[in-house]
CSV table of C-alpha atoms in Angstrom, one decimal:
chain,number,residue,atom,x,y,z
A,1,MET,CA,-27.4,53.8,-14.8
A,2,ALA,CA,-27.5,52.3,-18.3
A,3,ASP,CA,-24.8,49.7,-17.4
A,4,GLU,CA,-26.7,48.9,-14.1
A,5,THR,CA,-29.9,48.4,-16.2
A,6,LYS,CA,-28.2,45.9,-18.4
A,7,VAL,CA,-26.7,44.1,-15.5
A,8,ILE,CA,-30.1,43.7,-13.9
A,9,GLU,CA,-31.6,42.4,-17.2
A,10,ASN,CA,-28.9,39.9,-17.3
A,11,VAL,CA,-29.3,38.8,-13.7
A,12,ALA,CA,-33.1,38.5,-14.2
A,13,GLU,CA,-32.5,36.2,-17.2
A,14,ARG,CA,-30.5,34.0,-15.1
A,15,LEU,CA,-33.0,34.0,-12.2
A,16,ARG,CA,-35.7,33.1,-14.5
A,17,PHE,CA,-33.7,30.1,-15.7
A,18,PHE,CA,-32.7,28.8,-12.3
A,19,PHE,CA,-36.3,29.0,-11.0
A,20,SER,CA,-37.8,27.5,-14.1
A,21,ASP,CA,-39.5,24.1,-14.3
A,22,ALA,CA,-36.9,22.9,-16.9
A,23,ASN,CA,-33.9,23.7,-14.5
A,24,LEU,CA,-35.6,22.5,-11.4
A,25,ARG,CA,-36.3,19.0,-13.0
A,26,ARG,CA,-32.5,18.6,-13.3
A,27,ASP,CA,-31.1,20.8,-10.7
A,28,LYS,CA,-31.0,18.8,-7.3
A,29,PHE,CA,-29.2,21.6,-5.5
A,30,MET,CA,-31.9,24.1,-6.3
A,31,ARG,CA,-34.6,21.7,-5.4
A,32,LYS,CA,-33.1,21.0,-2.0
A,33,GLU,CA,-32.6,24.6,-1.3
A,34,LEU,CA,-36.3,25.3,-1.9
A,35,GLU,CA,-37.3,22.2,0.0
A,36,ASP,CA,-35.1,23.0,3.0
A,37,ASN,CA,-35.9,26.7,3.2
A,38,GLU,CA,-39.7,27.0,2.9
A,39,GLY,CA,-39.7,27.5,-0.8
A,40,LYS,CA,-37.1,30.1,-0.7
A,41,VAL,CA,-33.5,30.5,-2.0
A,42,ALA,CA,-31.3,33.0,-0.2
A,43,ILE,CA,-29.7,35.7,-2.5
A,44,GLU,CA,-26.5,35.1,-0.6
A,45,THR,CA,-26.7,31.5,-2.0
A,46,LEU,CA,-27.6,32.8,-5.6
A,47,LEU,CA,-24.5,35.1,-5.6
A,48,ARG,CA,-22.3,32.0,-5.5
A,49,PHE,CA,-23.6,30.9,-8.8
A,50,ASN,CA,-20.9,31.6,-11.5
A,51,SER,CA,-23.4,32.7,-14.1
A,52,ILE,CA,-24.8,35.4,-11.6
A,53,LYS,CA,-21.4,36.2,-10.2
A,54,GLN,CA,-20.0,37.1,-13.6
A,55,TYR,CA,-22.6,40.0,-13.7
A,56,THR,CA,-22.6,41.1,-10.1
A,57,GLU,CA,-21.6,40.4,-6.5
A,58,ASP,CA,-24.1,43.0,-5.0
A,59,ALA,CA,-27.2,41.5,-3.3
A,60,ALA,CA,-29.1,44.6,-4.0
A,61,ILE,CA,-28.7,44.2,-7.7
A,62,VAL,CA,-29.9,40.6,-7.4
A,63,ALA,CA,-33.0,41.9,-5.3
A,64,LYS,CA,-33.6,44.5,-8.0
A,65,ALA,CA,-33.4,41.6,-10.8
A,66,ALA,CA,-36.0,39.6,-8.8
A,67,THR,CA,-38.6,42.4,-9.5
A,68,HIS,CA,-37.8,43.0,-13.0
A,69,GLU,CA,-40.8,42.8,-15.3
A,70,SER,CA,-39.4,39.8,-17.3
A,71,VAL,CA,-39.5,37.6,-14.2
A,72,THR,CA,-42.4,38.6,-12.0
A,73,ASP,CA,-44.7,35.9,-13.5
A,74,ARG,CA,-42.1,33.4,-12.3
A,75,ILE,CA,-40.4,34.6,-9.0
A,76,LYS,CA,-41.0,36.9,-6.1
A,77,LEU,CA,-38.8,38.8,-3.7
A,78,SER,CA,-39.2,38.3,0.0
A,79,GLU,CA,-40.3,41.3,2.2
A,80,ASP,CA,-36.8,41.5,3.7
A,81,GLU,CA,-35.3,41.3,0.3
A,82,LYS,CA,-33.0,38.5,1.3
A,83,SER,CA,-34.4,35.7,-0.5
A,84,ILE,CA,-36.3,34.8,-3.7
A,85,SER,CA,-39.2,32.1,-4.1
A,86,ARG,CA,-41.1,30.8,-7.0
A,87,ALA,CA,-44.5,32.6,-7.8
A,88,VAL,CA,-46.0,29.1,-8.1
A,89,ALA,CA,-44.4,26.3,-6.2
A,90,PHE,CA,-42.7,23.5,-8.1
A,91,ASP,CA,-43.9,20.0,-7.3
A,92,PRO,CA,-41.4,17.3,-7.8
A,93,ALA,CA,-44.0,14.6,-7.3
A,94,THR,CA,-46.1,15.8,-10.2
A,95,GLN,CA,-43.9,17.9,-12.5
A,96,MET,CA,-40.5,15.9,-13.0
A,97,ASN,CA,-41.7,14.4,-16.3
A,98,ASP,CA,-43.5,17.5,-17.8
A,99,ASN,CA,-40.5,18.1,-20.1
A,100,VAL,CA,-41.7,15.2,-22.4
A,101,GLN,CA,-44.6,17.2,-23.8
A,102,LEU,CA,-42.4,20.3,-24.1
A,103,SER,CA,-39.5,19.0,-25.8
A,104,ILE,CA,-38.1,18.0,-29.3
A,105,ARG,CA,-34.9,16.1,-30.2
A,106,VAL,CA,-32.5,17.4,-32.6
A,107,THR,CA,-29.9,15.2,-34.4
A,108,ASN,CA,-26.9,15.6,-36.8
A,109,LEU,CA,-25.4,18.6,-35.1
A,110,PRO,CA,-22.0,19.3,-36.4
A,111,THR,CA,-19.1,18.1,-34.3
A,112,GLU,CA,-15.3,18.2,-34.7
A,113,GLU,CA,-12.4,16.3,-33.2
A,114,VAL,CA,-10.4,18.2,-30.7
A,115,ASP,CA,-7.5,16.5,-29.0
A,116,GLY,CA,-8.7,13.1,-29.9
A,117,GLU,CA,-12.4,13.8,-28.6
A,118,GLN,CA,-15.5,14.9,-30.4
A,119,LYS,CA,-16.7,18.4,-29.4
A,120,TYR,CA,-19.7,20.5,-30.6
A,121,LYS,CA,-19.1,23.0,-33.2
A,122,VAL,CA,-22.3,24.8,-32.3
A,123,SER,CA,-23.2,26.4,-29.0
A,124,ARG,CA,-26.4,26.3,-27.0
A,125,GLU,CA,-27.1,29.9,-28.1
A,126,ASP,CA,-26.6,29.0,-31.7
A,127,ILE,CA,-29.2,26.2,-31.3
A,128,LYS,CA,-31.6,28.4,-29.3
A,129,GLU,CA,-31.7,31.0,-32.0
A,130,LEU,CA,-33.0,28.4,-34.5
A,131,PHE,CA,-36.1,27.7,-32.2
A,132,VAL,CA,-37.0,31.0,-30.6
A,133,LYS,CA,-39.1,31.9,-33.5
A,134,TYR,CA,-41.6,29.2,-32.3
A,135,GLY,CA,-41.8,30.4,-28.8
A,136,PRO,CA,-39.6,30.9,-25.6
A,137,VAL,CA,-36.9,28.3,-25.3
A,138,ALA,CA,-36.4,27.1,-21.6
A,139,LEU,CA,-33.4,24.8,-22.1
A,140,ILE,CA,-31.0,23.4,-24.6
A,141,ASN,CA,-29.5,19.9,-23.4
A,142,LEU,CA,-26.6,18.8,-25.5
A,143,HIS,CA,-25.9,14.9,-25.5
A,144,HIS,CA,-22.5,13.4,-24.7
A,145,HIS,CA,-21.2,10.0,-24.1
A,146,ARG,CA,-18.9,9.5,-21.1
A,147,SER,CA,-16.0,7.3,-21.3
A,148,LYS,CA,-15.6,4.2,-19.1
A,149,ARG,CA,-12.0,5.2,-17.9
A,150,SER,CA,-11.3,4.0,-14.2
A,151,SER,CA,-10.4,7.3,-12.9
A,152,PRO,CA,-13.2,10.0,-12.9
A,153,SER,CA,-10.5,12.6,-13.5
A,154,LYS,CA,-9.6,11.0,-16.8
A,155,ARG,CA,-13.2,10.5,-18.2
A,156,SER,CA,-14.2,12.6,-21.1
A,157,ALA,CA,-17.5,13.5,-22.5
A,158,THR,CA,-17.8,12.9,-26.3
A,159,ALA,CA,-20.4,15.1,-28.3
A,160,THR,CA,-22.9,12.7,-30.0
A,161,GLY,CA,-24.3,15.4,-32.4
A,162,ALA,CA,-27.8,15.4,-30.5
A,163,ALA,CA,-29.7,17.6,-28.2
A,164,PHE,CA,-33.0,18.2,-26.6
A,165,VAL,CA,-34.7,21.6,-27.1
A,166,GLU,CA,-37.2,22.3,-24.3
A,167,PHE,CA,-39.8,25.0,-24.8
A,168,GLU,CA,-41.6,26.9,-22.0
A,169,THR,CA,-45.1,26.1,-23.4
A,170,VAL,CA,-46.8,23.2,-25.2
A,171,GLU,CA,-48.0,25.6,-27.9
A,172,ALA,CA,-44.4,26.6,-28.8
A,173,MET,CA,-43.4,22.9,-29.1
A,174,GLU,CA,-46.4,22.0,-31.1
A,175,LYS,CA,-45.8,24.9,-33.5
A,176,ALA,CA,-42.2,23.8,-33.9
A,177,SER,CA,-43.2,20.2,-34.5
A,178,ALA,CA,-45.9,21.1,-37.1
A,179,ASP,CA,-43.2,23.0,-39.1
A,180,LEU,CA,-40.2,20.9,-38.6
A,181,ILE,CA,-41.5,17.3,-38.6
A,182,ALA,CA,-43.0,15.4,-41.6
A,183,PRO,CA,-46.8,14.6,-41.0
A,184,ALA,CA,-47.4,11.1,-39.8
A,185,ASP,CA,-49.7,10.5,-42.9
A,186,GLY,CA,-47.0,11.5,-45.3
A,187,GLY,CA,-48.8,14.7,-46.2
A,188,GLU,CA,-48.6,15.9,-49.8
A,189,ASP,CA,-44.8,15.1,-50.3
A,190,GLY,CA,-44.0,13.4,-47.1
A,191,LYS,CA,-41.7,16.2,-46.0
A,192,ALA,CA,-41.6,18.7,-43.3
A,193,ALA,CA,-42.7,22.4,-44.1
A,194,THR,CA,-39.1,23.6,-43.0
A,195,THR,CA,-35.7,22.0,-42.9
A,196,LEU,CA,-33.1,23.3,-40.5
A,197,LYS,CA,-29.4,23.4,-41.4
A,198,VAL,CA,-26.3,24.3,-39.4
A,199,GLY,CA,-23.5,24.7,-41.9
A,200,ASP,CA,-23.7,21.7,-44.2
A,201,ASN,CA,-25.6,19.6,-41.7
A,202,GLU,CA,-29.4,19.0,-42.2
A,203,LEU,CA,-30.8,18.5,-38.8
A,204,GLY,CA,-33.2,15.7,-37.8
A,205,VAL,CA,-36.2,16.6,-35.7
A,206,GLN,CA,-38.6,14.5,-33.7
A,207,THR,CA,-40.7,15.0,-30.6
A,208,MET,CA,-39.1,13.7,-27.2
A,209,GLN,CA,-42.3,11.3,-26.9
A,210,THR,CA,-41.5,9.8,-30.3
A,211,TRP,CA,-37.8,9.3,-29.3
A,212,LEU,CA,-38.9,7.7,-26.0
A,213,ASP,CA,-41.3,5.3,-27.8
A,214,GLU,CA,-38.6,4.3,-30.3
A,215,LYS,CA,-36.1,3.8,-27.5
A,216,LYS,CA,-38.6,1.8,-25.4
A,217,ASN,CA,-39.4,-0.6,-28.5
A,218,THR,CA,-35.7,-1.0,-29.4
A,219,PRO,CA,-33.7,-3.9,-27.7
A,220,SER,CA,-30.6,-2.3,-25.9
A,221,LYS,CA,-27.4,-3.8,-27.1
A,222,ARG,CA,-25.2,-2.3,-24.4
A,223,LYS,CA,-25.4,-0.9,-20.9
A,224,GLU,CA,-26.4,2.7,-20.7
A,225,ALA,CA,-23.5,5.1,-20.3
A,226,PRO,CA,-23.6,7.1,-16.9
A,227,PRO,CA,-25.1,10.6,-17.3
A,228,VAL,CA,-22.9,13.5,-17.8
A,229,GLU,CA,-23.0,16.6,-15.5
A,230,PHE,CA,-25.8,18.8,-16.6
A,231,LYS,CA,-24.7,22.1,-18.1
A,232,PRO,CA,-27.4,24.7,-18.8
A,233,TYR,CA,-27.2,26.9,-21.7
């Protein structure tokens, strides 16, 4: 029973992520499933997801996970126990840009060269651990640049040393910002209250809105690289 309890908790964590606002803003497949199936996703479909399949291939376990206390504020199980829906529907028309007010941008993450390409020396879980003290973290999105090689199979994703950290609440983002970003008026010493480090790297932190404003006001010198396939933490 102890093992099953842990499996249910792990699956519940995955369900909470897959049905989250943060994931649905990026996950076209999940949005389409919800749109095409009256706001529901079949458990049979969810069992094909690798990060759920690593814990179980039993539909009954997924059904139990959908009623775990950690997810009942976000999802609900159908009466026939064959599908799962959001507790509050996600509206693509109004919620696709809500991540801006929830996110901060982190720079100077450590990277290393592996087989001629830059790779991150830090995992999404490592980054998450730095920020959970401010509130629940919804998503860690590591940045990469994709090469322009002609063959898609030969294209590579190069780590840039930057990431977005998206919180579940505005309160958590504001708490992190107040602690990690120097006051706009310079404050007493012009420094942030707390400085984060990973190894020898001192991390840079700014709000996503600030980054977007700076990007908007900076003339582009080159064509934007195509987006890299999204890989949730």
